[in-house]
Coordinates of C-alpha atoms in Angstrom, one line a residue:
Chain A
X204 CA 0.1 -0.1 0.1
X205 CA 1.0 3.6 -0.6
X206 CA 2.3 5.4 1.9
X207 CA -0.3 7.9 3.0
X208 CA 2.1 10.7 4.8
X209 CA 5.1 13.3 3.8
X210 CA 6.7 15.4 6.9
X211 CA 7.8 18.8 6.0
X212 CA 10.1 20.6 8.4
X213 CA 10.8 24.4 8.3
X214 CA 14.2 25.4 10.5
X215 CA 14.2 28.9 10.6
X216 CA 16.5 31.1 13.0
X217 CA 14.1 31.5 15.5
X218 CA 11.4 28.5 15.6
X219 CA 11.7 25.3 13.7
X220 CA 8.0 24.2 12.7
X221 CA 7.0 20.3 10.9
X222 CA 3.9 18.8 10.0
X223 CA 2.3 15.7 9.0
X224 CA 0.9 15.8 5.8
X225 CA -1.6 14.3 3.4
X226 CA -0.8 14.2 -1.0
X227 CA -3.6 16.5 -1.0
X228 CA -1.3 19.1 1.1
X229 CA -3.7 19.1 4.4
X230 CA -1.4 19.0 7.2
X231 CA -2.9 16.4 9.0
X232 CA -0.7 16.9 12.6
X233 CA 2.1 20.0 13.3
X234 CA 4.1 21.2 16.3
X235 CA 7.1 23.5 16.4
X236 CA 10.2 24.4 18.5
X237 CA 12.7 27.1 19.3
X238 CA 15.7 26.2 17.1
X239 CA 17.6 28.6 19.1
X240 CA 17.1 27.0 22.2
X241 CA 19.8 24.3 21.0
X242 CA 23.2 25.3 20.6
X243 CA 24.5 22.0 19.8
X244 CA 22.8 20.3 17.0
X245 CA 22.6 17.0 18.6
X246 CA 20.7 18.2 21.5
X247 CA 18.5 20.5 19.1
X248 CA 18.2 16.7 17.1
X249 CA 17.1 14.9 20.2
X250 CA 14.2 17.9 20.8
X251 CA 13.4 17.4 17.2
X252 CA 13.1 13.7 17.1
X253 CA 11.2 13.7 19.9
X254 CA 8.4 15.7 19.0
X255 CA 8.4 14.6 15.3
X256 CA 7.8 11.3 17.0
X257 CA 4.6 12.2 18.8
X258 CA 2.7 13.6 15.8
X259 CA 4.2 10.1 13.8
X260 CA 2.8 8.1 16.4
X261 CA -0.1 10.1 16.0
X262 CA -0.7 8.9 12.5
X263 CA 0.1 5.1 13.2
X264 CA 3.8 5.3 13.3
X265 CA 6.9 5.5 10.9
X266 CA 5.1 2.6 8.5
X267 CA 2.9 5.6 7.0
X268 CA 5.3 8.3 6.6
X269 CA 6.4 7.8 2.6
X270 CA 9.3 10.4 3.9
X271 CA 10.8 13.4 5.3
X272 CA 11.4 16.6 3.6
X273 CA 13.8 19.8 5.0
X274 CA 13.7 23.6 3.9
X275 CA 16.7 25.1 5.9
X276 CA 19.2 28.3 4.9
X277 CA 21.8 27.1 3.2
X278 CA 20.6 23.6 2.6
X279 CA 22.7 21.5 -0.1
X280 CA 19.7 18.7 -1.7
X281 CA 22.9 16.7 -2.6
X282 CA 24.5 16.6 0.2
X283 CA 21.6 16.9 2.9
X284 CA 23.5 19.0 4.8
X285 CA 23.6 22.7 6.0
X286 CA 26.7 24.4 5.1
X287 CA 27.8 27.5 7.4
X288 CA 24.8 28.7 7.7
X289 CA 24.5 32.3 9.1
X290 CA 21.5 32.7 10.9
X291 CA 21.9 29.1 12.7
X292 CA 23.3 28.3 15.8
X293 CA 25.0 25.4 14.3
X294 CA 28.5 26.3 12.5
X295 CA 30.5 24.4 9.8
X296 CA 29.0 22.1 8.0
X297 CA 25.9 19.6 9.5
X298 CA 24.6 16.5 8.0
X299 CA 21.5 16.8 8.9
X300 CA 18.8 14.6 6.2
X301 CA 21.7 11.8 7.3
X302 CA 21.0 12.7 10.9
X303 CA 17.3 12.5 10.6
X304 CA 17.1 9.4 8.6
X305 CA 19.5 7.9 10.9
X306 CA 16.9 8.7 14.0
X307 CA 13.8 8.5 12.7
X308 CA 14.4 5.6 9.8
X309 CA 12.5 7.2 8.1
X310 CA 14.4 8.7 4.4
X311 CA 15.1 12.5 4.6
X312 CA 15.6 15.2 2.2
X313 CA 16.8 18.5 2.2
X314 CA 16.6 21.9 0.2
X315 CA 16.4 25.9 1.0
X316 CA 13.6 27.6 1.8
X317 CA 12.9 28.8 -1.5
X318 CA 13.7 25.9 -3.5
X319 CA 10.9 24.1 -0.9
X320 CA 8.5 26.9 -2.1
X321 CA 8.9 25.8 -5.3
X322 CA 8.4 22.3 -4.9
X323 CA 5.3 23.0 -2.8
X324 CA 4.1 25.1 -5.5
X325 CA 4.1 22.5 -7.7
X326 CA 3.1 19.7 -5.7
X327 CA -0.2 21.7 -4.2
X328 CA 0.0 25.5 -5.6
X329 CA -0.1 27.7 -8.1
X330 CA 2.1 26.1 -9.9
X331 CA 0.3 22.4 -10.6
X332 CA 0.7 20.6 -14.1
X333 CA 4.0 23.7 -14.7
X334 CA 6.6 22.2 -16.0
X335 CA 8.4 25.6 -16.2
X336 CA 8.3 28.1 -13.5
X337 CA 10.1 30.1 -11.0
X338 CA 9.0 30.8 -7.4
X339 CA 10.6 34.3 -5.7
X340 CA 10.3 34.6 -2.3
X341 CA 10.3 38.5 -0.9
X342 CA 10.8 38.5 2.1
X343 CA 13.5 39.8 4.4
X344 CA 15.6 38.6 1.8
X345 CA 15.0 37.9 -2.0
X346 CA 14.9 33.8 -2.6
X347 CA 14.3 31.9 -5.8
X348 CA 13.4 28.6 -6.7
X349 CA 13.4 27.9 -10.6
X350 CA 12.0 24.8 -12.3
X351 CA 13.3 23.7 -15.3
X352 CA 11.3 21.0 -17.0
X353 CA 9.5 19.5 -14.2
X354 CA 12.8 19.3 -12.3
X355 CA 14.3 21.8 -9.7
X356 CA 17.5 23.4 -10.8
X357 CA 19.9 22.4 -8.7
X358 CA 23.0 23.0 -10.4
X359 CA 26.3 21.1 -10.6
X360 CA 26.5 21.6 -7.4
X361 CA 23.6 22.2 -5.2
X362 CA 23.9 25.8 -5.1
X363 CA 21.5 27.1 -8.4
X364 CA 18.5 29.8 -8.2
X365 CA 20.6 32.9 -6.2
X366 CA 18.3 35.1 -8.1
X367 CA 18.3 37.6 -5.0
X368 CA 22.4 38.1 -6.0
X369 CA 22.0 39.5 -9.4
X370 CA 23.3 42.5 -9.9
X371 CA 20.5 44.8 -11.2
X372 CA 22.5 47.9 -10.5
X373 CA 25.4 48.4 -11.3
X374 CA 26.6 52.0 -10.7
X375 CA 25.9 52.8 -7.5
X376 CA 24.8 49.8 -6.6
X377 CA 23.8 49.0 -3.2
X378 CA 26.0 47.8 -1.0
X379 CA 24.3 43.7 -0.2
X380 CA 25.4 41.7 3.0
X381 CA 26.8 38.8 0.7
X382 CA 29.4 41.9 0.1
X383 CA 28.6 42.6 -3.4
X384 CA 27.0 45.9 -4.4
X385 CA 23.5 46.2 -6.6
X386 CA 21.8 42.8 -5.5
X387 CA 18.0 42.5 -6.7
X388 CA 17.6 41.5 -2.7
X389 CA 19.3 45.5 -1.8
X390 CA 16.0 46.8 -3.6
X391 CA 13.7 44.4 -3.9
X392 CA 12.9 42.6 -0.6
X393 CA 11.0 44.2 3.2
X394 CA 14.5 45.5 4.1
X395 CA 15.2 47.0 0.3
X396 CA 12.0 48.8 0.6
X397 CA 12.7 50.2 3.9
X398 CA 16.0 51.4 2.0
X399 CA 14.2 52.7 -0.8
X400 CA 11.7 54.6 1.5
X401 CA 14.7 55.9 3.6
X402 CA 16.5 57.0 0.5
X403 CA 13.5 59.2 -0.8
X404 CA 13.0 60.6 2.7
X405 CA 16.4 62.1 2.7
X406 CA 16.7 62.7 -1.0
X407 CA 13.8 64.8 -1.8
X408 CA 11.1 67.3 -0.1
X409 CA 8.3 65.3 -0.8
X410 CA 5.3 65.5 1.3
X411 CA 4.3 61.8 3.1
X412 CA 3.4 60.9 6.4
X413 CA 6.5 58.9 6.4
X414 CA 8.1 61.7 7.6
X415 CA 6.5 61.2 11.1
X416 CA 8.3 57.9 11.6
X417 CA 12.2 57.8 12.9
X418 CA 13.7 56.9 9.3
X419 CA 15.8 54.0 11.1
X420 CA 12.9 52.7 12.1
X421 CA 10.9 52.8 9.1
X422 CA 9.8 49.1 7.9
X423 CA 8.0 47.6 4.6
X424 CA 5.3 47.6 7.0
X425 CA 5.0 51.0 7.7
X426 CA 5.4 52.0 3.8
X427 CA 2.6 49.7 2.7
X428 CA 0.2 51.1 4.9
X429 CA 0.6 54.8 4.2
X430 CA 0.4 53.8 0.7
X431 CA -2.8 51.7 1.5
X432 CA -4.3 55.6 3.0
X433 CA -3.0 57.2 -0.5
X434 CA 0.4 58.9 0.1
X435 CA 2.0 59.7 -2.9
X436 CA 5.9 58.8 -2.1
X437 CA 5.1 55.6 0.2
X438 CA 3.1 54.7 -3.5
X439 CA 6.0 55.8 -5.1
X440 CA 8.5 53.5 -3.7
X441 CA 6.3 50.1 -4.7
X442 CA 6.1 51.5 -8.0
X443 CA 10.0 52.1 -7.9
X444 CA 10.4 48.4 -6.4
X445 CA 7.9 47.0 -8.4
X446 CA 9.6 49.0 -11.6
X447 CA 13.0 47.2 -10.7
X448 CA 11.9 43.2 -10.4
X449 CA 10.3 43.8 -13.3
X450 CA 13.3 44.0 -15.0
X451 CA 15.0 41.5 -13.5
X452 CA 12.2 39.0 -13.9
X453 CA 12.8 39.7 -18.1
X454 CA 16.5 38.2 -18.0
X455 CA 15.1 35.3 -16.3
X456 CA 12.5 34.7 -18.5
X457 CA 15.6 35.2 -21.1
X458 CA 17.1 32.3 -19.5
X459 CA 14.7 30.1 -18.8
X460 CA 11.2 31.0 -20.5
X461 CA 9.0 29.5 -17.8
X462 CA 4.8 29.9 -18.0
X463 CA 4.4 31.7 -14.8
X464 CA 6.6 33.6 -12.0
X465 CA 4.8 33.0 -9.1
X466 CA 5.5 35.6 -6.0
X467 CA 5.5 34.7 -2.7
X468 CA 6.6 36.2 0.8
X469 CA 5.9 39.2 2.8
X470 CA 5.9 42.2 0.2
X471 CA 3.2 40.1 -2.1
X472 CA 0.9 41.0 0.7
X473 CA 1.1 44.4 -0.9
X474 CA -1.0 43.2 -4.0
X475 CA -1.7 45.1 -6.5
X476 CA 0.6 48.1 -5.8
X477 CA 3.8 45.5 -6.0
X478 CA 2.3 43.6 -9.2
X479 CA 1.0 46.2 -11.3
X480 CA 4.2 48.2 -11.7
X481 CA 5.9 44.6 -11.8
X482 CA 4.0 43.8 -14.9
X483 CA 4.3 46.9 -16.8
X484 CA 8.4 47.1 -16.2
X485 CA 8.8 43.0 -16.9
X486 CA 6.7 43.5 -20.5
X487 CA 8.6 46.3 -21.0
X488 CA 11.9 44.9 -20.6
X489 CA 11.0 41.6 -22.2
X490 CA 12.4 40.0 -25.6
X491 CA 9.5 40.6 -28.0
X492 CA 9.5 36.7 -28.0
X493 CA 8.8 36.4 -24.3
X494 CA 5.8 39.4 -24.3
X495 CA 2.7 38.8 -22.7
X496 CA 3.2 35.0 -22.5
X497 CA 4.5 34.6 -19.2
X498 CA 1.8 34.6 -16.0
X499 CA 2.5 36.3 -13.0
X500 CA 1.0 34.7 -10.2
X501 CA 0.3 34.2 -6.2
X502 CA 2.1 31.5 -4.3
X503 CA -1.2 29.8 -3.5
X504 CA 0.1 28.6 -0.3
X505 CA -1.3 30.4 2.8
X506 CA 1.7 31.5 4.2
X507 CA 1.5 30.0 8.2
X508 CA 1.5 26.6 5.8
X509 CA 3.9 27.1 2.8
X510 CA 7.1 26.3 4.9
X511 CA 5.8 23.2 6.5
X512 CA 4.1 22.3 3.2
X513 CA 7.1 22.7 0.7
X514 CA 9.4 20.8 3.0
X515 CA 6.7 18.3 2.9
X516 CA 6.9 18.3 -0.6
X517 CA 10.3 17.3 -1.0
X518 CA 9.6 14.3 1.9
X519 CA 7.2 12.5 -1.4
X520 CA 10.5 12.9 -3.9
X521 CA 12.7 11.2 -1.6
X522 CA 13.8 7.2 -2.3
X523 CA 13.3 4.7 -0.3
X524 CA 15.4 3.2 2.5
Chain B
X1208 CA 21.3 -3.6 -34.7
X1209 CA 22.0 0.2 -33.7
X1210 CA 22.1 2.3 -36.5
X1211 CA 25.6 4.1 -36.7
X1212 CA 24.7 7.3 -37.8
X1213 CA 22.9 10.5 -37.7
X1214 CA 22.4 13.4 -40.0
X1215 CA 23.4 17.0 -38.9
X1216 CA 22.2 20.1 -41.0
X1217 CA 23.0 23.9 -40.3
X1218 CA 20.8 26.1 -42.1
X1219 CA 22.7 29.6 -42.0
X1220 CA 21.3 32.8 -44.0
X1221 CA 23.9 32.4 -47.1
X1222 CA 24.4 28.3 -47.0
X1223 CA 23.1 25.0 -45.7
X1224 CA 25.9 22.2 -44.9
X1225 CA 24.8 18.7 -43.6
X1226 CA 26.4 15.7 -43.2
X1227 CA 26.6 11.8 -42.0
X1228 CA 27.9 12.0 -38.5
X1229 CA 29.4 8.6 -36.4
X1230 CA 29.2 7.7 -32.7
X1231 CA 32.3 8.9 -32.0
X1232 CA 31.9 12.6 -33.8
X1233 CA 33.6 12.2 -37.0
X1234 CA 31.7 13.3 -40.2
X1235 CA 31.9 10.8 -43.0
X1236 CA 30.3 12.5 -45.6
X1237 CA 29.3 15.9 -46.4
X1238 CA 27.8 18.3 -48.3
X1239 CA 26.4 22.1 -48.6
X1240 CA 23.7 24.1 -50.6
X1241 CA 23.3 27.4 -50.7
X1242 CA 20.3 28.5 -48.3
X1243 CA 20.2 31.9 -50.0
X1244 CA 19.1 30.4 -53.9
X1245 CA 15.2 29.0 -53.2
X1246 CA 13.0 31.3 -52.2
X1247 CA 10.3 29.3 -52.0
X1248 CA 10.8 26.9 -49.1
X1249 CA 9.7 23.5 -51.2
X1250 CA 12.1 24.3 -53.9
X1251 CA 14.9 24.5 -51.1
X1252 CA 13.6 21.3 -49.6
X1253 CA 13.6 19.5 -52.7
X1254 CA 17.2 20.6 -53.2
X1255 CA 18.3 19.9 -49.8
X1256 CA 16.8 16.9 -49.9
X1257 CA 18.3 15.3 -53.2
X1258 CA 21.7 16.4 -52.2
X1259 CA 21.3 14.7 -48.5
X1260 CA 19.6 11.7 -50.5
X1261 CA 23.5 10.9 -52.7
X1262 CA 25.6 11.1 -49.1
X1263 CA 22.8 8.6 -47.7
X1264 CA 23.7 6.3 -50.0
X1265 CA 27.1 6.2 -50.1
X1266 CA 26.8 5.3 -46.1
X1267 CA 24.3 2.6 -46.8
X1268 CA 21.1 4.0 -47.1
X1269 CA 18.3 5.5 -44.9
X1270 CA 18.7 1.8 -42.5
X1271 CA 21.7 2.9 -41.0
X1272 CA 20.5 6.3 -40.1
X1273 CA 19.3 6.8 -37.1
X1274 CA 18.1 10.3 -37.1
X1275 CA 18.5 13.7 -38.4
X1276 CA 19.1 17.2 -36.1
X1277 CA 19.1 20.3 -37.8
X1278 CA 20.3 23.6 -36.2
X1279 CA 18.3 26.7 -37.4
X1280 CA 18.3 30.6 -36.9
X1281 CA 14.2 30.2 -34.6
X1282 CA 14.2 26.9 -34.6
X1283 CA 11.6 25.8 -32.0
X1284 CA 12.6 22.4 -31.0
X1285 CA 8.7 21.8 -29.9
X1286 CA 7.3 22.9 -32.7
X1287 CA 9.9 20.9 -34.9
X1288 CA 8.9 24.3 -37.1
X1289 CA 11.0 27.9 -38.3
X1290 CA 9.1 30.9 -37.2
X1291 CA 9.8 34.5 -38.3
X1292 CA 13.7 34.0 -38.7
X1293 CA 14.4 37.6 -39.9
X1294 CA 18.0 36.4 -42.0
X1295 CA 16.1 33.6 -43.6
X1296 CA 14.4 33.4 -46.8
X1297 CA 10.5 32.3 -46.4
X1298 CA 8.9 34.2 -44.3
X1299 CA 6.5 32.6 -41.3
X1300 CA 6.3 29.5 -39.7
X1301 CA 7.9 26.5 -41.9
X1302 CA 7.2 23.2 -40.4
X1303 CA 11.2 21.8 -41.0
X1304 CA 11.5 18.9 -39.1
X1305 CA 8.1 17.2 -40.3
X1306 CA 8.9 18.0 -43.7
X1307 CA 11.8 16.3 -43.9
X1308 CA 10.4 13.4 -42.2
X1309 CA 8.4 13.1 -44.8
X1310 CA 10.4 13.7 -47.4
X1311 CA 13.4 11.5 -46.1
X1312 CA 11.7 8.8 -43.8
X1313 CA 13.5 9.4 -40.9
X1314 CA 13.0 11.2 -38.0
X1315 CA 14.3 14.9 -38.0
X1316 CA 14.8 17.2 -35.0
X1317 CA 15.0 21.2 -35.2
X1318 CA 16.5 23.6 -32.5
X1319 CA 18.5 27.3 -32.8
X1320 CA 22.2 27.2 -33.5
X1321 CA 23.1 28.0 -29.9
X1322 CA 20.9 24.9 -28.3
X1323 CA 22.9 22.2 -31.2
X1324 CA 26.2 24.0 -29.9
X1325 CA 25.5 22.2 -26.1
X1326 CA 23.8 19.1 -27.3
X1327 CA 27.3 19.1 -29.7
X1328 CA 29.4 19.7 -26.9
X1329 CA 27.6 17.2 -24.7
X1330 CA 27.7 14.4 -27.0
X1331 CA 31.5 14.8 -28.9
X1332 CA 33.2 18.2 -27.0
X1333 CA 33.9 19.5 -24.2
X1334 CA 31.1 18.9 -22.1
X1335 CA 30.9 15.1 -21.9
X1336 CA 30.2 14.0 -18.7
X1337 CA 28.8 17.1 -17.3
X1338 CA 25.2 17.7 -16.7
X1339 CA 25.0 21.0 -16.1
X1340 CA 26.8 23.9 -18.3
X1341 CA 26.4 27.1 -20.2
X1342 CA 27.0 27.4 -24.0
X1343 CA 27.6 30.7 -25.2
X1344 CA 28.0 31.8 -28.7
X1345 CA 30.5 34.8 -29.4
X1346 CA 29.5 35.8 -33.5
X1347 CA 27.8 38.6 -35.0
X1348 CA 25.7 37.8 -31.9
X1349 CA 25.7 36.4 -28.5
X1350 CA 23.8 33.0 -29.0
X1351 CA 23.5 30.6 -25.7
X1352 CA 22.6 26.9 -25.1
X1353 CA 21.8 26.3 -21.3
X1354 CA 22.2 22.3 -20.2
X1355 CA 20.5 21.8 -16.9
X1356 CA 20.6 18.2 -15.1
X1357 CA 21.5 16.8 -18.5
X1358 CA 18.8 18.1 -20.3
X1359 CA 18.9 21.1 -23.1
X1360 CA 16.3 23.9 -21.6
X1361 CA 14.0 24.9 -23.6
X1362 CA 11.8 26.7 -21.2
X1363 CA 7.9 26.5 -21.6
X1364 CA 7.7 27.4 -25.3
X1365 CA 10.9 26.4 -26.7
X1366 CA 12.5 29.9 -26.6
X1367 CA 14.9 29.3 -23.6
X1368 CA 18.4 30.4 -23.2
X1369 CA 18.5 34.0 -24.4
X1370 CA 21.4 34.9 -22.7
X1371 CA 22.8 37.5 -25.5
X1372 CA 19.4 39.2 -24.9
X1373 CA 19.6 40.2 -20.9
X1374 CA 20.2 43.5 -20.5
X1375 CA 23.9 44.4 -19.2
X1376 CA 23.9 48.2 -19.1
X1377 CA 20.7 49.8 -18.4
X1378 CA 21.6 52.9 -18.2
X1379 CA 22.8 55.0 -21.5
X1380 CA 22.7 51.2 -23.0
X1381 CA 23.5 50.3 -26.8
X1382 CA 20.4 50.1 -29.1
X1383 CA 20.3 46.8 -30.0
X1384 CA 18.7 44.7 -33.0
X1385 CA 16.3 43.1 -31.6
X1386 CA 14.7 46.5 -30.3
X1387 CA 16.2 46.6 -26.8
X1388 CA 19.1 49.2 -25.0
X1389 CA 22.1 47.4 -23.3
X1390 CA 22.2 43.7 -24.5
X1391 CA 24.6 41.7 -24.0
X1392 CA 25.3 41.1 -27.7
X1393 CA 25.7 44.8 -28.6
X1394 CA 29.1 44.4 -26.4
X1395 CA 30.1 41.2 -26.1
X1396 CA 29.7 40.0 -29.9
X1397 CA 32.0 40.7 -33.1
X1398 CA 29.8 43.3 -34.4
X1399 CA 30.0 44.8 -30.3
X1400 CA 33.3 44.9 -30.5
X1401 CA 34.0 47.1 -33.5
X1402 CA 31.0 49.1 -31.6
X1403 CA 33.1 49.6 -29.0
X1404 CA 36.4 50.0 -31.3
X1405 CA 34.8 53.2 -32.6
X1406 CA 33.6 54.2 -29.5
X1407 CA 37.1 54.8 -28.0
X1408 CA 38.3 56.3 -31.2
X1409 CA 35.8 58.7 -30.8
X1410 CA 35.3 59.8 -27.3
X1411 CA 39.2 59.4 -26.2
X1412 CA 42.4 60.3 -28.1
X1413 CA 44.8 57.6 -27.8
X1414 CA 47.3 57.1 -30.1
X1415 CA 46.1 53.8 -32.1
X1416 CA 47.0 51.7 -35.7
X1417 CA 43.1 51.5 -35.7
X1418 CA 43.1 54.9 -36.3
X1419 CA 44.6 54.6 -39.4
X1420 CA 41.4 52.8 -40.8
X1421 CA 37.6 54.0 -41.5
X1422 CA 36.0 53.8 -38.5
X1423 CA 32.3 52.7 -40.1
X1424 CA 34.6 49.9 -41.7
X1425 CA 36.8 48.4 -38.9
X1426 CA 35.8 44.8 -37.6
X1427 CA 36.6 43.0 -34.7
X1428 CA 39.7 41.1 -37.0
X1429 CA 41.2 44.8 -36.9
X1430 CA 40.9 45.4 -32.9
X1431 CA 42.4 41.5 -33.0
X1432 CA 45.6 41.8 -35.6
X1433 CA 45.8 45.6 -33.5
X1434 CA 46.0 43.6 -29.9
X1435 CA 48.2 41.3 -31.2
X1436 CA 50.7 43.8 -32.5
X1437 CA 50.7 45.6 -29.1
X1438 CA 47.9 48.3 -29.5
X1439 CA 47.3 49.6 -26.2
X1440 CA 43.6 50.7 -27.2
X1441 CA 43.1 47.3 -28.9
X1442 CA 44.4 45.6 -25.8
X1443 CA 42.2 47.5 -24.2
X1444 CA 38.6 46.9 -25.9
X1445 CA 38.9 43.2 -25.4
X1446 CA 39.4 43.7 -21.7
X1447 CA 36.7 45.9 -21.7
X1448 CA 34.4 43.4 -23.9
X1449 CA 35.8 40.1 -21.4
X1450 CA 35.2 42.4 -18.3
X1451 CA 31.4 42.5 -19.4
X1452 CA 31.3 39.4 -20.3
X1453 CA 32.4 38.0 -17.0
X1454 CA 29.7 40.4 -14.7
X1455 CA 26.8 38.9 -16.8
X1456 CA 28.3 35.5 -16.5
X1457 CA 28.4 36.0 -12.9
X1458 CA 24.7 36.2 -12.7
X1459 CA 23.8 33.1 -15.4
X1460 CA 26.3 31.6 -12.8
X1461 CA 23.4 32.7 -9.9
X1462 CA 20.9 31.1 -11.9
X1463 CA 22.2 27.9 -12.7
X1464 CA 25.2 27.1 -10.6
X1465 CA 26.9 25.3 -14.0
X1466 CA 29.9 23.2 -13.6
X1467 CA 31.4 24.8 -16.6
X1468 CA 30.6 28.2 -19.1
X1469 CA 32.2 27.4 -22.8
X1470 CA 32.8 29.8 -25.1
X1471 CA 32.1 29.0 -29.2
X1472 CA 32.5 31.3 -32.2
X1473 CA 34.8 33.5 -33.8
X1474 CA 35.7 36.1 -30.7
X1475 CA 37.0 33.2 -28.8
X1476 CA 40.2 33.0 -31.3
X1477 CA 41.4 36.1 -29.4
X1478 CA 42.2 33.4 -27.1
X1479 CA 43.9 34.9 -24.0
X1480 CA 43.2 38.4 -24.9
X1481 CA 39.3 37.6 -23.9
X1482 CA 39.6 34.7 -21.7
X1483 CA 41.5 36.6 -19.1
X1484 CA 39.7 39.6 -18.5
X1485 CA 36.3 37.0 -18.7
X1486 CA 37.9 34.8 -15.8
X1487 CA 38.5 38.1 -13.5
X1488 CA 35.6 39.8 -13.9
X1489 CA 33.3 37.1 -13.8
X1490 CA 35.3 36.0 -10.4
X1491 CA 35.6 39.3 -8.5
X1492 CA 31.0 39.4 -9.7
X1493 CA 30.2 36.0 -8.5
X1494 CA 28.1 35.3 -4.7
X1495 CA 31.1 34.0 -2.8
X1496 CA 29.5 30.3 -2.2
X1497 CA 30.1 29.9 -6.6
X1498 CA 33.7 31.7 -6.4
X1499 CA 36.7 29.4 -7.8
X1500 CA 34.3 26.3 -9.1
X1501 CA 33.0 27.0 -11.8
X1502 CA 35.2 26.1 -15.3
X1503 CA 35.5 28.5 -18.6
X1504 CA 36.2 26.9 -21.4
X1505 CA 37.5 26.6 -24.9
X1506 CA 34.4 25.0 -27.0
X1507 CA 36.3 21.4 -27.9
X1508 CA 34.5 21.0 -31.8
X1509 CA 36.4 22.5 -34.9
X1510 CA 34.9 25.7 -35.7
X1511 CA 34.4 24.3 -39.6
X1512 CA 32.8 21.1 -38.4
X1513 CA 30.7 22.5 -35.6
X1514 CA 27.3 23.6 -36.7
X1515 CA 26.7 20.0 -38.4
X1516 CA 27.6 18.3 -35.3
X1517 CA 26.3 20.1 -33.2
X1518 CA 23.2 19.6 -35.3
X1519 CA 23.6 15.9 -36.1
X1520 CA 24.2 15.5 -32.3
X1521 CA 20.7 16.6 -31.8
X1522 CA 19.6 13.4 -34.5
X1523 CA 20.5 10.7 -32.0
X1524 CA 18.3 12.1 -29.6
X1525 CA 14.7 12.1 -32.0
X1526 CA 12.4 9.2 -31.4
X1527 CA 11.7 6.5 -33.6
X1528 CA 8.9 7.0 -36.5

């Protein structure tokens, strides 16, 4: 009999969330532990496995679980290791997939968060039935998961799909956390929007409710609220952000000619404030043969469930032990 | 018994060259006809098939041919059609693969020239054994063939891999034949090199043997000859061209993390004049996780044979009738 469930685990800097998921993408059981509580990875694994075992037992034991998928920062699909993740408490290379497999007796597989999101959209979400698409995650940073020919693009070393670090501004580009200048992430993430807001407030005299805030404390949420209430400067900030994203998307399309680009994450809550300028700028910058062909879609995964769903989608694909 | 030969056909604006190729990439028989002679595609096909039949008979007839691969401008792998190719005499959509299959009784498949070059490198050349690489053709324009996971990237519509039309200069970018501004092709092709030469001659006072030429007539070959003879301005032009290519490659690597980027075509004859600045600029612009990992290679296909070899590589992969 086919095993009815997969487990998805999303490891973030603060929390680790996990769940048992069925084939239709319903989360049947779930739980969470604090990632940061354990500075030693074996203690973390003990805590995680103890809590996983509880929900595994609730759904009839390991015999009912096809596989475990994990989404984690710097997760390498090929090696099953988390490699030098700056936001996690464990340093160096952590063979996480193997540690889980050994302790649970269930095959486990690992990738980074954005790749997990892409597999999640393909399995349960907006990309069902698509063989070529790109998921762009617009959160604190800009992540990406690329699917070509029905397969996730991992590249020869497992690190493909770093579209947030392609260069969108080559002159006077903003300094990025990666050490480069002008990365897409420095403009088109939540922090990029806040940065643009501070720049506009400094370099223009335009009236704006954002001037009532401490510039250092401005967040993308503040800019969104201001834009919603009709603030012209705040709307301009979203237009500029969307326009830059659209320029970048036009180049991504020249690479893999996807059926759709699917947007996921905090910034997408801005809806048409961001989608409209993205679409306009993308079409303007596209090579003629690609125009009016590529869908720009919202993720169809509920944000609170998406990380676990995405990771669980990887769990369906693992090889049996 | 396995069929020992494949046929490769390369359709260019001036000539159509074709050959019978064995599994080791040896061209056993070959021929050529004038593409431009036939303004009507059926007359062209009659001429082509008549000439193909001669070499097919020489190698023992159609029973010995596994398949026919065709490389052509605007060739769409999915539809088998040449679609609106500006440099060919036949307008609109030409169902070329089907026409060949019908006339020869051998299955035929079609793609564009750069994709054929990529399959050629994978089958017989520098990419043997690689599953992730990018071929960049540096000729009159800049073409590309991308391989991910051992498969050519066609995208959802068959038109993926237009890396020559990604935007490398967003401010005051050069006007491209495609209608956009700042495309990589306007800087890093043979015509781009000539354009850079004209710009440098106009905007600087630097001494150069290139000043003895009519600026309108300068070619990349002139710049190469000048650089070879030690001309400082000519060397600077190649450095600038290589540097721009390296910037672009760094972004391509963030996309698909290839094992190698393979350079093919006329400009690569400049050797280290172009390879050295490409390598330097590529490494400087790479995200740290990709540094010192990606090989920059010369094509291993002899240029005069490459087009037929590349197309023939597609011939091995066609489905039997």
